Short mmCIF file of C-alpha atoms in Angstrom, two decimals:
data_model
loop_
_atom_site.label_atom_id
_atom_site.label_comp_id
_atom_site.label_asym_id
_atom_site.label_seq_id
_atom_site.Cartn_x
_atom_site.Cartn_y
_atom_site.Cartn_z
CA UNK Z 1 -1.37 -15.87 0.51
CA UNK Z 2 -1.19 -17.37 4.16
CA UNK Z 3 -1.42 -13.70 5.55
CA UNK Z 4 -3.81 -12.12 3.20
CA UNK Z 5 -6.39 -14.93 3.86
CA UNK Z 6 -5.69 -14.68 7.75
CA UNK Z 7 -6.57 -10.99 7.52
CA UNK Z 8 -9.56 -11.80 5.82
CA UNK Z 9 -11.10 -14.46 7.66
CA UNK Z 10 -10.40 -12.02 11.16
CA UNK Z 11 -12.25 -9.43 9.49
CA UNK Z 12 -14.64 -11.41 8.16
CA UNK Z 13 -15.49 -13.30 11.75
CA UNK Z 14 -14.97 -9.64 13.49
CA UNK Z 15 -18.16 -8.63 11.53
CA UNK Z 16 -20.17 -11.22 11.52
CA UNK Z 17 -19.51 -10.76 15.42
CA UNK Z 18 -20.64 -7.57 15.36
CA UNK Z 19 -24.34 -8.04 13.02
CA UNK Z 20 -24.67 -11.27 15.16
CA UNK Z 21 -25.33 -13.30 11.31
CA UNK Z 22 -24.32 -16.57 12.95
CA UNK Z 23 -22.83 -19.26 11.75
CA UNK Z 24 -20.84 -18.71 9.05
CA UNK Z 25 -18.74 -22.05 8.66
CA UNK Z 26 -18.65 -21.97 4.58
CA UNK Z 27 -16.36 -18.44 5.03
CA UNK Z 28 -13.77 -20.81 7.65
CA UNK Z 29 -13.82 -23.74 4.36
CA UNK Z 30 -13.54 -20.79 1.84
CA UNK Z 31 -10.45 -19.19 3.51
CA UNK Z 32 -8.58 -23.07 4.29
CA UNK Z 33 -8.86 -23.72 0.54
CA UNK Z 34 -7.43 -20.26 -0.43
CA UNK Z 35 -10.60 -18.51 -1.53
CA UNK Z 36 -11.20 -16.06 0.49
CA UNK Z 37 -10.31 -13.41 -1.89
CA UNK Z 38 -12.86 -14.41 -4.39
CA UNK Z 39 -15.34 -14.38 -1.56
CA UNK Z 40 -14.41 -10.87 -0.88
CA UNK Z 41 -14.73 -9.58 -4.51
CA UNK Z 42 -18.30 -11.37 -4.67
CA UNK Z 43 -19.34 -9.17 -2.05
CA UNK Z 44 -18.08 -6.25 -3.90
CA UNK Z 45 -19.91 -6.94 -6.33
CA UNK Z 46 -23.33 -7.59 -4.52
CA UNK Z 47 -23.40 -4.13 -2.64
CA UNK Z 48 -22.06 -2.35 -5.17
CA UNK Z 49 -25.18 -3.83 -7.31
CA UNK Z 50 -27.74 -3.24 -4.44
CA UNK Z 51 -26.13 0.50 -4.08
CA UNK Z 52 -26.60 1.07 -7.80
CA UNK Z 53 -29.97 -0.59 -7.60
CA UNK Z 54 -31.46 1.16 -5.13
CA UNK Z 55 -31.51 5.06 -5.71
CA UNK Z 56 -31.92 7.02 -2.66
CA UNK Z 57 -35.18 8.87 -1.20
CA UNK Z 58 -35.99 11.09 1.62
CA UNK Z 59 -38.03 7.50 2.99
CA UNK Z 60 -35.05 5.43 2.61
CA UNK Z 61 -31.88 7.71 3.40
CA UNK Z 62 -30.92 5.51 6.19
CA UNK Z 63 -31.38 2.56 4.30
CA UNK Z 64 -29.29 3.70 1.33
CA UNK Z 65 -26.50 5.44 3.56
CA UNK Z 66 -25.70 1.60 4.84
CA UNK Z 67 -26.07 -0.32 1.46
CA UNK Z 68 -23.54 2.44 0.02
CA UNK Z 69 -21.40 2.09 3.59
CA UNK Z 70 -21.67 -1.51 3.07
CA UNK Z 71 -20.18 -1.91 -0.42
CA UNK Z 72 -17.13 1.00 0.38
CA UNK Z 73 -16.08 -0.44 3.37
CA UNK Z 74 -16.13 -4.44 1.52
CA UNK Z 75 -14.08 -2.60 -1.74
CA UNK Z 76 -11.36 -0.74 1.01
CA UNK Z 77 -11.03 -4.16 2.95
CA UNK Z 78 -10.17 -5.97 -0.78
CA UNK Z 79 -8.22 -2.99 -1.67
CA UNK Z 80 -5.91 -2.94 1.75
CA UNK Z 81 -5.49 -7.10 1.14
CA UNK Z 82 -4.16 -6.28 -2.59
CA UNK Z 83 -1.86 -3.69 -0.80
CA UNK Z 84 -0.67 -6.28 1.84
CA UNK Z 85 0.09 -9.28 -1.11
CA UNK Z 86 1.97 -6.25 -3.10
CA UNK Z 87 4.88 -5.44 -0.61
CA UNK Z 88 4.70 -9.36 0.78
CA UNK Z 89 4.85 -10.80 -2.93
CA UNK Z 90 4.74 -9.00 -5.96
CA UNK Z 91 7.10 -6.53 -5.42
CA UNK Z 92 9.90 -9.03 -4.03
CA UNK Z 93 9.19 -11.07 -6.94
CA UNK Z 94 9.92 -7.92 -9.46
CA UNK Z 95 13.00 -7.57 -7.32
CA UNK Z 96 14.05 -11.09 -7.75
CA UNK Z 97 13.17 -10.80 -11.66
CA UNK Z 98 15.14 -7.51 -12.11
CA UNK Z 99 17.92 -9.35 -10.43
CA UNK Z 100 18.20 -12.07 -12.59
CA UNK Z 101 17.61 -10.36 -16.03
CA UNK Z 102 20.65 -7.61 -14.68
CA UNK Z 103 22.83 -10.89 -13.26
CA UNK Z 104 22.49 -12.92 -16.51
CA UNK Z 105 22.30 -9.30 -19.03
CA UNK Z 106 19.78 -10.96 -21.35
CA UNK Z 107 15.98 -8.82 -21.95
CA UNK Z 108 14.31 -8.47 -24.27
CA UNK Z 109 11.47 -5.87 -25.20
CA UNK Z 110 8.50 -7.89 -23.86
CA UNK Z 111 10.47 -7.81 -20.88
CA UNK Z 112 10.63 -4.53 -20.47
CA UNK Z 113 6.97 -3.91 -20.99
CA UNK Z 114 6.51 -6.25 -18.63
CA UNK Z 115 8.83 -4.67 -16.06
CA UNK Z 116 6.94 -1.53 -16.93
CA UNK Z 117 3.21 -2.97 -16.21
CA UNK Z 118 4.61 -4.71 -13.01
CA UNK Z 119 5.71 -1.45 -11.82
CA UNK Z 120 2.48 0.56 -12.83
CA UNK Z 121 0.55 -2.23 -11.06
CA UNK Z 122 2.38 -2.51 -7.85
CA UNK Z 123 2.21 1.45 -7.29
CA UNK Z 124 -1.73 1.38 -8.07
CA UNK Z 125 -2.44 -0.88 -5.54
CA UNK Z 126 -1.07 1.45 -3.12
CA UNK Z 127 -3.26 4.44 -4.66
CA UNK Z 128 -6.39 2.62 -4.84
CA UNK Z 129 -5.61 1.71 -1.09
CA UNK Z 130 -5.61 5.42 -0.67
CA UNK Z 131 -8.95 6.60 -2.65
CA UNK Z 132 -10.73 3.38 -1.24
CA UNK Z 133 -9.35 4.50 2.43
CA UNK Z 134 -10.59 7.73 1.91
CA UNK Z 135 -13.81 6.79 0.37
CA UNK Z 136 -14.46 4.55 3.81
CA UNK Z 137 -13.66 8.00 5.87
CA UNK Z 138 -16.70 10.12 5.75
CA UNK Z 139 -14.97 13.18 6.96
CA UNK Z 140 -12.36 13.07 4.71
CA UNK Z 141 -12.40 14.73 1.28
CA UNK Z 142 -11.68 11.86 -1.49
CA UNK Z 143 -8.36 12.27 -3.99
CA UNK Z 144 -9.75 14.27 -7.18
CA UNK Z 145 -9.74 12.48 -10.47
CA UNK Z 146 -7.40 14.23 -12.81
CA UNK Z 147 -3.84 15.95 -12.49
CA UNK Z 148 -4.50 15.17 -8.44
CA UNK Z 149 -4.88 11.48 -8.73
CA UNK Z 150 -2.20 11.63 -11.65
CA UNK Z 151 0.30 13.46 -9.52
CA UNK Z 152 0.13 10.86 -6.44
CA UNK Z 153 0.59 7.74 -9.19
CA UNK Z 154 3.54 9.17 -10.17
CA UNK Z 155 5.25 9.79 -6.90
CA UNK Z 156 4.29 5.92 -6.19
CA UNK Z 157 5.57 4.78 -9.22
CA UNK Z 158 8.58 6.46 -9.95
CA UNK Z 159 9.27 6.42 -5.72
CA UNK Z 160 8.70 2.66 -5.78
CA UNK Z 161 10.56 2.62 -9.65
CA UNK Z 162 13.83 3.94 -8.22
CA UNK Z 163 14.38 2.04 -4.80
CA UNK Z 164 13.29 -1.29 -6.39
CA UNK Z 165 16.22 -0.70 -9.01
CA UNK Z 166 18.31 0.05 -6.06
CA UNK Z 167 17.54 -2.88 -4.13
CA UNK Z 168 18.51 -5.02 -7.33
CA UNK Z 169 21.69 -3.43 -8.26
CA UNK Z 170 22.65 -3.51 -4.34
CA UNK Z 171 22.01 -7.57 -4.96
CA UNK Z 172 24.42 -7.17 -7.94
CA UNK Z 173 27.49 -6.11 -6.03
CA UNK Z 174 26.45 -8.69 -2.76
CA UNK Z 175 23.90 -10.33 -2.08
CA UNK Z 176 24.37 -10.78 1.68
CA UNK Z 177 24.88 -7.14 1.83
CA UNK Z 178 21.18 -6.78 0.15
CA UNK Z 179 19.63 -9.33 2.46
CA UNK Z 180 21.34 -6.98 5.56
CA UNK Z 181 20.36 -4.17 4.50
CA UNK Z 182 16.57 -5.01 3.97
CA UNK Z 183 16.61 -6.92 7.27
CA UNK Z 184 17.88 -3.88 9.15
CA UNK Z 185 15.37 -1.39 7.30
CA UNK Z 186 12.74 -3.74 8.26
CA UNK Z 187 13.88 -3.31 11.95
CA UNK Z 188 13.56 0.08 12.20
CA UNK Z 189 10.48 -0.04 10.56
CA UNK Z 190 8.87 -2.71 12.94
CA UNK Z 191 10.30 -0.47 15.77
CA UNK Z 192 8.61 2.86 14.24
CA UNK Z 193 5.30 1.11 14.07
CA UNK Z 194 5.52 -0.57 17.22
CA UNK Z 195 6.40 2.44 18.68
CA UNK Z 196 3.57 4.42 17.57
CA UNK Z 197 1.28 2.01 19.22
CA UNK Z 198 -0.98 0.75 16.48
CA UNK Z 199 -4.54 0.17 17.45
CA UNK Z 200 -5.80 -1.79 13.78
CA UNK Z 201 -6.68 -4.95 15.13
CA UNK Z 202 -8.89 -6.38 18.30
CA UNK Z 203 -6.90 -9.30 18.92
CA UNK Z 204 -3.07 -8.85 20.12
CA UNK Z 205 -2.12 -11.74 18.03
CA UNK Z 206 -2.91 -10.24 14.83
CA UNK Z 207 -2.12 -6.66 15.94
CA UNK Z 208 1.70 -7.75 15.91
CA UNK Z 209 1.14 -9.24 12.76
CA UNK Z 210 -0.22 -6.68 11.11
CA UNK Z 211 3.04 -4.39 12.51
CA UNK Z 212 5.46 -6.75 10.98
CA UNK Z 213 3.41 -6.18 7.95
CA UNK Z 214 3.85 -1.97 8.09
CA UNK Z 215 7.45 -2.89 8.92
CA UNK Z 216 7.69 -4.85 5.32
CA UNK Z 217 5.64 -1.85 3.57
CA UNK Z 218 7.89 0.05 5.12
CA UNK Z 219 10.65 -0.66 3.44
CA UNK Z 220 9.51 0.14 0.23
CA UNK Z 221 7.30 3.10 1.01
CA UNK Z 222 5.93 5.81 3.12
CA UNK Z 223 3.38 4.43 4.81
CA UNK Z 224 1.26 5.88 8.07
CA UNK Z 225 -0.09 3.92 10.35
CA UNK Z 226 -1.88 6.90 12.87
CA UNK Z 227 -4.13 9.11 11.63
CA UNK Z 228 -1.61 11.80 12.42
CA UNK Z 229 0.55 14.83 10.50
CA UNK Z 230 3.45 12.65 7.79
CA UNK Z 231 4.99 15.99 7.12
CA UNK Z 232 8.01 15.30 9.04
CA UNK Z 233 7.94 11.65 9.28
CA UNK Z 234 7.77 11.76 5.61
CA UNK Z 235 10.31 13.95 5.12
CA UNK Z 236 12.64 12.06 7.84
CA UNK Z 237 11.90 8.93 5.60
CA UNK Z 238 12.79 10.15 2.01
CA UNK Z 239 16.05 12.41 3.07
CA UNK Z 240 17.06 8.76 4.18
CA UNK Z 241 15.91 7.43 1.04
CA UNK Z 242 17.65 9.79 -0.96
CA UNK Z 243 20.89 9.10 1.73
CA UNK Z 244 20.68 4.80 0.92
CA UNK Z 245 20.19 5.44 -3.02
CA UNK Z 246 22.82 7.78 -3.42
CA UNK Z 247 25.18 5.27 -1.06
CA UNK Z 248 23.80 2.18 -3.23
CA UNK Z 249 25.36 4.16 -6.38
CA UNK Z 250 28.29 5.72 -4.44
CA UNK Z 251 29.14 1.84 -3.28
CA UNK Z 252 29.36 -0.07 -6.60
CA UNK Z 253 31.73 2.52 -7.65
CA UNK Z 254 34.14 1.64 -4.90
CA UNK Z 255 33.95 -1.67 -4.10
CA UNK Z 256 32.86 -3.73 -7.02
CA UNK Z 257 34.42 -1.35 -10.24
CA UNK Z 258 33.46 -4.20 -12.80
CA UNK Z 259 29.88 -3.94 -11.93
CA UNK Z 260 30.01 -0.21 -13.63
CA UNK Z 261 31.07 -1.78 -16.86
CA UNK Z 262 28.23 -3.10 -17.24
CA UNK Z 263 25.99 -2.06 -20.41
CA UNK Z 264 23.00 -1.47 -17.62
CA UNK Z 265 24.49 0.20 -15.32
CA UNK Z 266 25.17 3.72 -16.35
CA UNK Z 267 20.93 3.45 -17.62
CA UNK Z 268 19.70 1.88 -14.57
CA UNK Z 269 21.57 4.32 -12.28
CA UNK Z 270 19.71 7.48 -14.43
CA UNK Z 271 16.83 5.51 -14.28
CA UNK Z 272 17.10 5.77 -10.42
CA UNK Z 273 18.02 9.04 -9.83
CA UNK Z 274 15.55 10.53 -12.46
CA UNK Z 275 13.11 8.38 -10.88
CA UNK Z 276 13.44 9.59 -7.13
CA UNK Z 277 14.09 13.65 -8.37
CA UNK Z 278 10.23 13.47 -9.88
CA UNK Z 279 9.37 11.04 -7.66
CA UNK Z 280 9.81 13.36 -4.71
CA UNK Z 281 8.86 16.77 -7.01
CA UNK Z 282 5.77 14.72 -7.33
CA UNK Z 283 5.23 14.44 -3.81
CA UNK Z 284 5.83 18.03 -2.46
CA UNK Z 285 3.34 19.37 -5.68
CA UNK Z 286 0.69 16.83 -4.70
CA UNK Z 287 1.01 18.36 -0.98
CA UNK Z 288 1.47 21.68 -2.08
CA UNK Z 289 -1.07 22.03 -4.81
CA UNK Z 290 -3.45 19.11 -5.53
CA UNK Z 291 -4.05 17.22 -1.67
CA UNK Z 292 -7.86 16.88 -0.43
CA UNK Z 293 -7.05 19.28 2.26
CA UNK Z 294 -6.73 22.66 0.34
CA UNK Z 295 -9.60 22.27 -1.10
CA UNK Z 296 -11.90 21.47 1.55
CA UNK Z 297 -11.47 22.15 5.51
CA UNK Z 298 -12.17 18.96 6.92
CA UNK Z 299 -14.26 18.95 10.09
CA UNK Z 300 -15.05 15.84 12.67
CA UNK Z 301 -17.82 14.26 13.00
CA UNK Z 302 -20.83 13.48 9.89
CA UNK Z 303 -20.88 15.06 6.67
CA UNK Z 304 -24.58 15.24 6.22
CA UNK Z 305 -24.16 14.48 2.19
CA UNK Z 306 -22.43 11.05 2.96
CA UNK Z 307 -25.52 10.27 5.97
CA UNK Z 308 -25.45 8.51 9.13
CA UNK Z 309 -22.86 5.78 9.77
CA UNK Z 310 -24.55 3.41 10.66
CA UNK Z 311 -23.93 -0.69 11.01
CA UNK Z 312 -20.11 -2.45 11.33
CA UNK Z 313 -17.30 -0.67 12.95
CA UNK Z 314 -15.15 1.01 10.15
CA UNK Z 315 -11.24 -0.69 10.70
CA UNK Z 316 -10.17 2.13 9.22
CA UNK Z 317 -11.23 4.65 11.45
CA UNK Z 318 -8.40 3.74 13.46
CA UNK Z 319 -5.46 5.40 10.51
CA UNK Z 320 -5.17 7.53 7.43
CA UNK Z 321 -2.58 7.01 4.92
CA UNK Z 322 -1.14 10.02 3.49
#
């Protein structure tokens, strides 16, 4: 919560910096007593109502290009805060829940619906990262609604499915091994990003902390941080996921036998493996067949449909996901 209302009052001061609005002391109180989110989503709501308000005209076309600029940019700030408190909270907390029910062998069947939604919500924050990223992009072609957009949630969810399983079964043999393990992945992950020389942030302060962040997403999915080619980073990233999940299996096996006589395990370990095969199948048909790209050759610069950008400095200029 800390981090997520850090981000927001940064961005929040960075534009008020930049349309010179002035004093703005009731965002500081909002984002001390935790409220910055709700701020945020208020201002969702208010350009998204002045955007549908206010149809466009040949007189206004300026005007209207910055109200509808306005209210994309404010939904992909809210929807890249919802990604952040996803990989900081919500999915450790499934971990730590999945843990438990496997430690103590005792769900029931609201569980598992709940276990279900948890996992269809944490992967849909990182897709409506993506279409809101995209939306904020004017040269770039938005995900299309239908077997596209259906074909990305999957790889999310059944990617994110199987290596959260993973992570909680490792727990289930040792737990010092888990904690290891995740701190290691998350130093190769900080090193990656830092590496790649990030440019989100102004400050330097909060341009480290937004690379320890990508180092935490990191861990738990693909995630690009430069507005470069993923084909063989991505590649690189799930032959080594495929590598950990198949030594996660290979290791209960060998060095904790009682762990696969378990009623779970021999379920949870299909569960993974399924997951990751369409998980991955997912991935290379979404490249293959249904990305933004084959449809339409994106060109730099304006797209004379979307008009001018005009106004704030996009943060996302800076990266595209996927």
């Amino acid at each position: 919560m800390i981090i997520v209302q850090v981000f927001s009052y940064t961005w929040f001061k960075s534009d008020n910096e930049y349309d010179r609005q002035g004093n703005q002391d009731w965002i500081i109180i909002s984002h001390l007593l935790q409220f910055g989110i709700f701020v945020r989503y208020s201002l969702v709501m208010k350009y998204g109502f002045h955007a549908a308000s206010f149809p466009c005209c040949r007189a206004r076309e300026v005007y209207c290009g910055d109200i509808h600029k306005a209210a994309v940019d404010a939904m992909t700030d809210l929807s890249m805060l919802r990604l952040f408190e996803t990989f900081l909270e919500s999915i450790p907390q499934l971990i730590l829940q999945i843990y438990i029910l496997m430690k103590y062998e005792d769900i029931s069947l609201i569980q598992y619906a709940f276990l279900v939604a948890a996992f269809c919500s944490n992967s849909w924050s990182a897709v409506d990262f993506q279409i809101s990223l995209r939306k904020s992009l004017p040269e770039k072609k938005g995900i299309r609604v239908g077997l596209p957009l259906v074909t990305f949630l999957f790889y999310k969810i059944l990617t994110l499915t199987s290596w959260t399983l993973s992570i909680a079964l490792f727990g289930i043999l040792n737990i010092y091994c888990l904690i290891s393990l995740i701190a290691v992945l998350w130093i190769m992950s900080f090193s990656w990003t830092w590496k790649q020389k990030t440019s989100f942030c102004q400050s330097t302060c909060m341009e480290v902390l937004y690379r320890v962040i990508v180092g935490v997403i990191l861990v738990f999915t693909f995630f690009n941080v430069r507005g470069q080619k993923t084909k063989i980073p991505m590649s690189v990233y799930y032959v080594f996921r495929v590598f950990l999940t198949a030594s996660i299996i290979s290791l209960c096996w060998y060095l904790d036998p009682s762990v696969t006589e378990k009623a779970y395990f021999f379920p949870v370990c299909l569960t993974i493996v399924l997951a990751l095969g369409l998980g991955i199948f997912s991935l290379i048909l979404y490249y293959a067949v249904f990305h933004p790209n084959i449809y339409k050759v994106e060109e730099k610069g304006l797209d004379t449909m979307d008009g001018p950008i005009g106004g704030r400095i996009n943060r996302m200029q800076s990266f595209l996901m996927l």
